[in-house]
Short mmCIF file of C-alpha atoms and ligand atoms in Angstrom, two decimals:
data_model
loop_
_atom_site.label_atom_id
_atom_site.label_comp_id
_atom_site.label_asym_id
_atom_site.label_seq_id
_atom_site.Cartn_x
_atom_site.Cartn_y
_atom_site.Cartn_z
CA MET A 254 272.14 -23.18 179.85
CA LEU A 255 272.36 -21.32 176.66
CA ILE A 256 269.75 -18.34 175.57
CA LEU A 257 269.25 -16.75 172.78
CA GLY A 258 268.20 -12.88 173.37
CA ILE A 259 266.52 -10.78 170.32
CA GLU A 260 265.86 -7.16 170.81
CA SER A 261 263.92 -4.69 168.30
CA SER A 262 262.27 -2.46 170.34
CA CYS A 263 263.71 0.95 168.90
CA ASP A 264 266.40 1.56 166.40
CA GLU A 265 268.78 -1.19 167.19
CA THR A 266 268.38 -4.78 166.00
CA ALA A 267 270.22 -7.05 168.26
CA ALA A 268 270.95 -10.36 169.20
CA SER A 269 273.10 -12.17 171.65
CA VAL A 270 273.70 -15.28 173.46
CA VAL A 271 274.84 -15.97 176.85
CA GLU A 272 275.27 -18.77 179.12
CA ASP A 273 274.59 -19.64 182.74
CA CYS A 274 272.78 -16.09 183.04
CA THR A 275 275.96 -13.88 182.98
CA LYS A 276 278.74 -15.10 180.61
CA LEU A 277 278.26 -13.39 177.33
CA ARG A 278 279.05 -15.73 174.61
CA SER A 279 278.30 -13.12 171.89
CA SER A 280 276.40 -9.69 171.25
CA VAL A 281 275.77 -8.51 167.76
CA ILE A 282 274.16 -4.73 167.29
CA ALA A 283 272.84 -3.36 163.69
CA SER A 284 272.31 0.33 164.97
CA GLN A 285 270.17 2.39 162.44
CA ALA A 286 270.99 5.34 164.53
CA MET A 287 273.02 7.15 161.46
CA GLU A 288 270.29 6.57 159.18
CA HIS A 289 267.30 8.09 161.20
CA ARG A 290 269.56 11.11 162.14
CA GLN A 291 269.22 12.90 158.87
CA TYR A 292 265.56 12.96 160.21
CA GLY A 293 266.50 14.29 163.63
CA GLY A 294 264.96 11.25 165.15
CA VAL A 295 263.58 7.33 164.62
CA VAL A 296 261.32 7.40 162.13
CA PRO A 297 259.16 3.90 163.60
CA GLU A 298 258.34 2.71 159.77
CA LEU A 299 261.64 2.97 158.59
CA ALA A 300 263.07 1.45 161.72
CA SER A 301 260.43 -1.51 161.20
CA ARG A 302 262.08 -1.99 157.50
CA ARG A 303 265.38 -1.97 158.94
CA HIS A 304 264.52 -4.59 161.50
CA CYS A 305 263.00 -6.90 158.75
CA GLU A 306 265.93 -6.67 156.62
CA ASN A 307 268.43 -7.06 159.25
CA ILE A 308 267.06 -9.62 161.81
CA TYR A 309 268.10 -12.66 160.12
CA ALA A 310 271.31 -12.16 159.59
CA VAL A 311 272.12 -10.49 163.02
CA VAL A 312 270.77 -13.82 164.88
CA LYS A 313 272.98 -15.67 162.22
CA GLN A 314 275.91 -13.97 163.36
CA ALA A 315 275.09 -14.22 167.22
CA LEU A 316 274.68 -17.97 166.83
CA LYS A 317 278.07 -17.98 164.95
CA ASP A 318 279.68 -16.00 166.97
CA ALA A 319 279.07 -17.88 170.16
CA ASN A 320 279.79 -21.39 168.53
CA VAL A 321 276.23 -22.39 169.18
CA THR A 322 273.78 -23.98 167.19
CA ILE A 323 270.11 -23.41 167.34
CA GLU A 324 269.62 -26.85 168.81
CA GLU A 325 271.98 -26.26 171.55
CA LEU A 326 269.75 -23.70 172.88
CA ASP A 327 267.81 -23.89 175.77
CA GLY A 328 265.50 -21.13 175.32
CA ILE A 329 264.88 -17.80 172.84
CA ALA A 330 264.37 -14.79 174.65
CA VAL A 331 262.67 -11.76 173.04
CA THR A 332 261.71 -8.10 174.28
CA HIS A 333 257.93 -7.88 173.83
CA THR A 334 257.39 -4.69 175.41
CA PRO A 335 257.74 -1.59 175.54
CA GLY A 336 258.93 0.18 172.30
CA LEU A 337 257.76 1.08 169.14
CA ILE A 338 255.22 -1.23 168.21
CA GLY A 339 256.29 -2.08 164.52
CA ALA A 340 259.82 -2.49 165.62
CA LEU A 341 258.73 -4.81 168.17
CA LEU A 342 256.68 -6.82 166.08
CA VAL A 343 259.33 -7.78 163.76
CA GLY A 344 261.52 -9.28 166.69
CA VAL A 345 258.69 -10.93 168.49
CA ASN A 346 257.68 -12.57 165.29
CA PHE A 347 261.02 -13.69 164.22
CA ALA A 348 261.37 -15.25 167.87
CA LYS A 349 258.09 -16.79 167.37
CA GLY A 350 259.02 -18.49 164.17
CA LEU A 351 262.54 -19.50 165.57
CA ALA A 352 261.05 -21.02 168.77
CA PHE A 353 258.65 -23.06 166.93
CA ALA A 354 260.55 -24.43 163.99
CA ALA A 355 263.14 -25.31 166.53
CA GLY A 356 260.74 -26.64 169.35
CA LYS A 357 262.18 -24.34 172.19
CA PRO A 358 260.71 -22.41 174.54
CA LEU A 359 259.59 -18.86 173.79
CA ILE A 360 260.71 -16.44 176.80
CA PRO A 361 259.16 -12.66 176.63
CA VAL A 362 261.35 -9.97 178.69
CA HIS A 363 260.13 -6.55 179.33
CA HIS A 364 262.98 -4.29 177.45
CA ILE A 365 263.52 -2.06 181.01
CA THR A 366 264.20 -5.16 183.17
CA GLY A 367 266.69 -6.06 180.62
CA HIS A 368 268.42 -2.52 181.01
CA ILE A 369 268.37 -3.62 184.65
CA ALA A 370 269.79 -6.93 183.61
CA ALA A 371 272.79 -5.30 182.35
CA ASN A 372 274.47 -4.71 185.53
CA TYR A 373 274.39 -8.96 186.22
CA LEU A 374 276.69 -9.06 182.75
CA ALA A 375 278.99 -6.88 184.28
CA HIS A 376 279.16 -7.28 187.98
CA PRO A 377 278.16 -10.98 188.77
CA ASP A 378 278.40 -10.28 192.56
CA LEU A 379 275.37 -7.57 192.03
CA LYS A 380 272.38 -9.37 193.55
CA PRO A 381 268.96 -8.76 194.44
CA PRO A 382 267.40 -6.95 196.30
CA TYR A 383 268.83 -3.44 195.79
CA LEU A 384 267.39 -0.13 194.52
CA CYS A 385 267.74 0.74 190.77
CA LEU A 386 267.44 3.82 188.90
CA VAL A 387 266.23 3.51 185.62
CA VAL A 388 267.15 6.44 182.80
CA SER A 389 265.95 5.68 179.38
CA GLY A 390 264.68 7.15 176.44
CA GLY A 391 261.22 6.52 177.39
CA HIS A 392 261.36 6.16 181.04
CA THR A 393 262.92 7.26 184.05
CA MET A 394 262.12 5.45 187.42
CA LEU A 395 263.27 4.45 190.71
CA CYS A 396 262.44 0.56 191.12
CA GLU A 397 263.18 -1.79 193.81
CA VAL A 398 264.36 -4.93 192.21
CA LYS A 399 262.96 -7.65 194.60
CA SER A 400 264.23 -10.69 192.89
CA TYR A 401 265.45 -11.04 189.36
CA THR A 402 261.86 -11.66 188.29
CA GLU A 403 260.04 -9.41 190.76
CA PHE A 404 259.82 -5.43 190.73
CA ALA A 405 258.15 -2.55 192.09
CA ILE A 406 258.11 1.04 191.06
CA LEU A 407 258.96 3.46 193.76
CA GLY A 408 258.76 6.65 191.73
CA THR A 409 258.34 7.60 188.03
CA THR A 410 258.28 10.65 185.93
CA ARG A 411 255.34 12.57 185.56
CA ASP A 412 255.58 13.64 182.22
CA ASP A 413 258.84 13.45 179.96
CA ALA A 414 261.62 10.43 180.79
CA ALA A 415 264.93 12.08 181.39
CA GLY A 416 266.54 10.79 178.04
CA GLU A 417 263.46 12.54 175.98
CA CYS A 418 264.22 15.87 177.76
CA PHE A 419 268.20 15.22 176.67
CA ASP A 420 267.04 14.62 172.97
CA LYS A 421 264.70 17.41 172.95
CA CYS A 422 267.13 20.12 174.47
CA ALA A 423 269.98 18.49 172.08
CA ARG A 424 267.85 19.50 168.91
CA VAL A 425 267.06 22.36 169.95
CA LEU A 426 270.70 23.46 170.64
CA GLY A 427 271.52 21.88 167.01
CA TYR A 428 273.19 18.71 168.22
CA PRO A 429 272.32 15.83 165.86
CA TYR A 430 270.18 12.86 166.74
CA PRO A 431 270.86 10.75 169.06
CA GLY A 432 271.11 13.97 171.07
CA GLY A 433 271.79 12.68 174.76
CA VAL A 434 275.34 11.67 174.19
CA GLN A 435 276.00 15.03 172.11
CA ILE A 436 274.81 16.68 175.33
CA ASP A 437 277.45 15.07 177.26
CA LYS A 438 280.40 15.35 174.82
CA ALA A 439 279.55 19.53 174.61
CA ALA A 440 279.02 19.40 178.29
CA GLN A 441 282.54 19.21 178.68
CA GLN A 442 283.61 21.84 177.21
CA GLY A 443 280.80 24.12 178.90
CA ASP A 444 280.11 26.32 181.67
CA SER A 445 277.53 24.19 184.43
CA THR A 446 276.63 27.18 186.54
CA LYS A 447 275.96 29.67 183.67
CA TYR A 448 272.38 29.02 182.96
CA ALA A 449 270.16 28.50 185.92
CA LEU A 450 267.22 26.04 185.14
CA PRO A 451 263.97 25.38 186.98
CA ARG A 452 263.85 22.13 189.13
CA PRO A 453 260.44 21.02 189.24
CA ARG A 454 258.79 19.48 192.22
CA VAL A 455 255.95 16.58 192.04
CA ALA A 456 253.35 17.12 194.55
CA GLY A 457 251.99 14.10 196.36
CA SER A 458 255.05 12.22 195.81
CA GLU A 459 258.62 12.72 196.37
CA LEU A 460 259.94 10.26 194.50
CA ASP A 461 258.32 10.80 191.40
CA CYS A 462 259.81 13.16 189.07
CA SER A 463 259.31 15.75 186.13
CA PHE A 464 261.29 16.80 183.01
CA SER A 465 258.71 18.48 180.64
CA GLY A 466 259.27 21.86 182.46
CA LEU A 467 262.95 21.56 182.38
CA LYS A 468 262.77 20.43 178.83
CA THR A 469 260.74 23.68 178.05
CA ALA A 470 262.70 26.08 180.25
CA VAL A 471 265.84 25.05 177.86
CA ILE A 472 263.55 25.44 174.54
CA ASN A 473 262.07 28.73 175.68
CA MET A 474 265.57 30.07 176.53
CA VAL A 475 266.74 29.07 173.39
CA HIS A 476 264.00 30.75 171.37
CA HIS A 477 264.18 34.07 173.28
CA ALA A 478 267.68 34.12 172.65
CA GLU A 479 267.10 33.87 168.82
CA GLN A 480 264.38 36.39 168.77
CA LYS A 481 266.87 38.97 170.50
CA ASN A 482 269.66 37.81 167.77
CA GLU A 483 271.56 36.65 170.88
CA THR A 484 273.49 33.43 170.73
CA ILE A 485 273.10 30.66 173.21
CA ASP A 486 276.62 29.24 174.63
CA ALA A 487 275.27 25.90 173.56
CA PRO A 488 278.23 23.77 175.37
CA SER A 489 277.35 25.74 178.80
CA MET A 490 273.59 24.95 178.10
CA ALA A 491 274.39 21.76 177.87
CA ALA A 492 276.26 21.38 181.33
CA SER A 493 274.07 23.54 182.77
CA LEU A 494 270.93 21.21 181.76
CA GLN A 495 273.46 17.98 182.57
CA ARG A 496 273.93 19.10 185.97
CA THR A 497 270.28 19.80 186.70
CA VAL A 498 269.57 16.17 185.46
CA ALA A 499 271.87 14.49 187.49
CA GLU A 500 271.54 16.27 190.53
CA ILE A 501 267.55 15.94 190.43
CA LEU A 502 268.26 12.36 189.77
CA THR A 503 270.91 11.61 192.65
CA GLU A 504 268.78 13.28 195.05
CA LYS A 505 265.52 11.50 194.46
CA THR A 506 267.83 8.00 194.42
CA LEU A 507 268.92 9.24 197.82
CA LEU A 508 265.59 9.95 199.09
CA ALA A 509 264.48 6.65 197.58
CA ALA A 510 267.73 4.71 199.48
CA LYS A 511 267.03 6.71 202.87
CA GLN A 512 263.21 5.67 202.84
CA THR A 513 263.72 1.96 201.73
CA GLY A 514 266.99 1.48 203.96
CA TYR A 515 268.73 -0.14 200.40
CA LYS A 516 272.38 0.25 200.75
CA THR A 517 273.00 -1.46 197.05
CA ILE A 518 272.11 0.76 194.29
CA ALA A 519 272.48 0.05 190.49
CA MET A 520 271.92 2.37 187.46
CA ALA A 521 270.45 1.23 184.00
CA GLY A 522 269.00 2.50 180.70
CA GLY A 523 270.72 4.47 178.08
CA VAL A 524 270.98 7.74 180.32
CA SER A 525 273.10 5.77 182.74
CA ALA A 526 276.01 6.40 180.05
CA ASN A 527 275.84 9.87 180.98
CA SER A 528 279.32 11.09 182.59
CA GLY A 529 277.66 13.95 184.93
CA LEU A 530 274.96 11.47 186.15
CA ARG A 531 277.85 8.88 186.82
CA SER A 532 280.01 10.84 188.63
CA SER A 533 277.21 12.77 190.92
CA MET A 534 275.94 9.14 191.56
CA GLU A 535 279.50 8.07 192.65
CA ALA A 536 280.03 10.85 194.99
CA MET A 537 276.79 10.78 196.36
CA CYS A 538 277.22 6.88 196.84
CA LYS A 539 280.48 7.24 198.37
CA LYS A 540 279.30 10.23 200.91
CA HIS A 541 277.08 7.94 202.18
CA GLY A 542 278.51 4.23 202.00
CA TYR A 543 276.22 2.81 199.64
CA THR A 544 277.84 0.42 197.02
CA LEU A 545 277.10 1.59 193.28
CA TYR A 546 276.81 -0.42 190.41
CA MET A 547 276.56 0.84 186.64
CA PRO A 548 276.78 -0.97 183.27
CA PRO A 549 279.94 -0.58 181.45
CA LEU A 550 279.05 2.05 178.60
CA SER A 551 278.72 -0.61 176.15
CA LEU A 552 275.83 -2.19 178.03
CA CYS A 553 274.08 0.90 178.99
CA GLY A 554 272.51 1.76 175.40
CA ASP A 555 270.16 -0.92 173.82
CA ASN A 556 271.57 -4.33 173.20
CA ALA A 557 270.40 -8.07 173.44
CA ALA A 558 272.85 -9.39 176.01
CA MET A 559 270.78 -7.77 178.62
CA ILE A 560 267.68 -9.27 176.80
CA ALA A 561 269.54 -12.98 177.02
CA CYS A 562 270.43 -12.17 180.56
CA GLN A 563 267.04 -11.07 181.99
CA GLY A 564 265.71 -13.88 179.65
CA SER A 565 267.96 -16.75 181.07
CA TYR A 566 266.21 -15.84 184.85
CA ASN A 567 262.64 -15.43 183.71
CA PHE A 568 263.57 -18.90 182.09
CA LEU A 569 264.33 -20.26 185.65
CA ALA A 570 261.57 -18.84 187.16
CA GLY A 571 259.44 -20.60 184.79
CA VAL A 572 258.47 -17.42 182.74
CA ARG A 573 257.28 -18.37 179.05
CA ALA A 574 255.32 -17.39 176.22
CA ASP A 575 252.97 -19.37 173.95
CA GLU A 576 252.57 -18.93 170.05
CA SER A 577 249.87 -16.14 170.80
CA LEU A 578 252.99 -13.71 172.36
CA ASN A 579 252.26 -10.42 171.24
CA ALA A 580 254.15 -6.97 171.37
CA TYR A 581 253.04 -4.01 173.41
CA ALA A 582 253.89 -0.48 172.81
CA SER A 583 253.34 0.55 176.32
CA GLY A 584 250.99 -0.07 178.95
CA THR A 585 253.09 -3.25 180.69
CA ALA A 586 254.14 -1.77 184.14
CA ILE A 587 257.37 -3.00 184.94
CA GLY A 588 256.10 -4.46 188.43
CA GLU A 589 253.48 -6.54 186.12
CA MET A 590 256.43 -7.57 183.76
CA VAL A 591 256.22 -11.32 184.41
CA GLU A 592 254.31 -13.20 182.11
CA THR A 593 253.77 -16.97 182.66
CA VAL A 594 251.68 -18.64 180.50
O1 LIG B 1317 268.16 2.99 177.16
P1 LIG B 1317 268.23 3.36 175.44
O2 LIG B 1317 269.04 3.09 174.82
O3 LIG B 1317 266.79 3.15 174.74
C1 LIG B 1317 265.39 3.35 175.45
O4 LIG B 1317 265.25 2.18 175.94
O5 LIG B 1317 264.71 4.61 175.52
O6 LIG B 1317 268.18 4.88 176.14
C2 LIG B 1317 268.35 6.06 174.93
C3 LIG B 1317 268.33 7.49 175.65
C4 LIG B 1317 268.60 8.46 174.53
O7 LIG B 1317 267.62 9.51 174.89
C5 LIG B 1317 269.53 8.74 174.59
O8 LIG B 1317 270.07 10.20 174.11
C6 LIG B 1317 270.41 8.66 175.97
O9 LIG B 1317 269.67 7.78 176.65
N1 LIG B 1317 271.89 8.67 176.38
C7 LIG B 1317 272.36 9.66 176.85
C8 LIG B 1317 273.68 9.27 176.70
N2 LIG B 1317 273.61 8.25 175.86
C9 LIG B 1317 272.78 7.76 175.76
N3 LIG B 1317 271.82 10.59 177.66
C10 LIG B 1317 272.96 11.37 178.23
N4 LIG B 1317 274.34 11.22 178.11
C11 LIG B 1317 274.58 10.56 177.55
N5 LIG B 1317 276.07 9.96 177.32
ZN1 LIG B 1318 266.50 1.08 176.11
#
């Protein structure tokens, strides 16, 4: 079974071919990150335009690298939610046109489920059910992966995602976009105990989290220091922030594991590349006898291999979209992500 995956939800135009769900035949990513860097973050219209310019060549290259023709494909999978609407529409429309022209099934994929599926590509021994900590630029959630295509959210952020918190704090500390990876790098040189940062608690649900207070605390500390003509030790602030975020997420994951009884835990999303979070989760899982799965760094960020992989499982589960498939910036919950037409 050969599935082509197409991803264009943010600033990466990507295409990939996956065989039998987990065998990676090709993965092409055209990243726009350096272009958006000059503006300090992703400029949505620019992202859409670049997707529009790049998508044809990226898909063509993915088929060429995989040595696969369009006729040989069993289906075309595409990210249709969540993300920047103008960016998503480019991928969705391209996939629709291709599926229509080639007479192939069109398979919608929820971007977050794609991030989770990145683990299957690297660790084919990982099988549902298990607990997954999803940490991306726009989402932070603990979810139960009940099967390859069924998910239940156990806890989520009440406000900002962990990635958003890293990115905004990085910006105020003077690091360029994308900030998360810069915080990670800077943290290696800093003292993680230098700054005491708040650990907000969310009333009502122990598995929910909140990162906006933490983000505001860092921003305020930097601004107050500037007003007093003092300098913030940026690497130590980065290290303190990274340690705090890693501890909060690890603590919540441990709590979810205890409550649900899962002994298999996975991580997914761009922030799962964070070295502080990876080591804190590793230490926690070792201590409690849990098996931990993490995507390799190459599959943590946005890519189309994860979309082709999840698309393959959706395909096997009978998930199809017709020619009316639309893109949605948000509003589609992961637990309701399977669309069967
Ligand atoms: O999953 P992703 O590539 O895109 C979304 O679906 O949102 O996640 C992007 C997020 C950004 O906030 C980026 O700063 C963060 O992942 N990120 C990191 C690291 N690498 C990427 N955050 C912390 N440490 C990293 N090493
Ligand atoms: Zn993503």
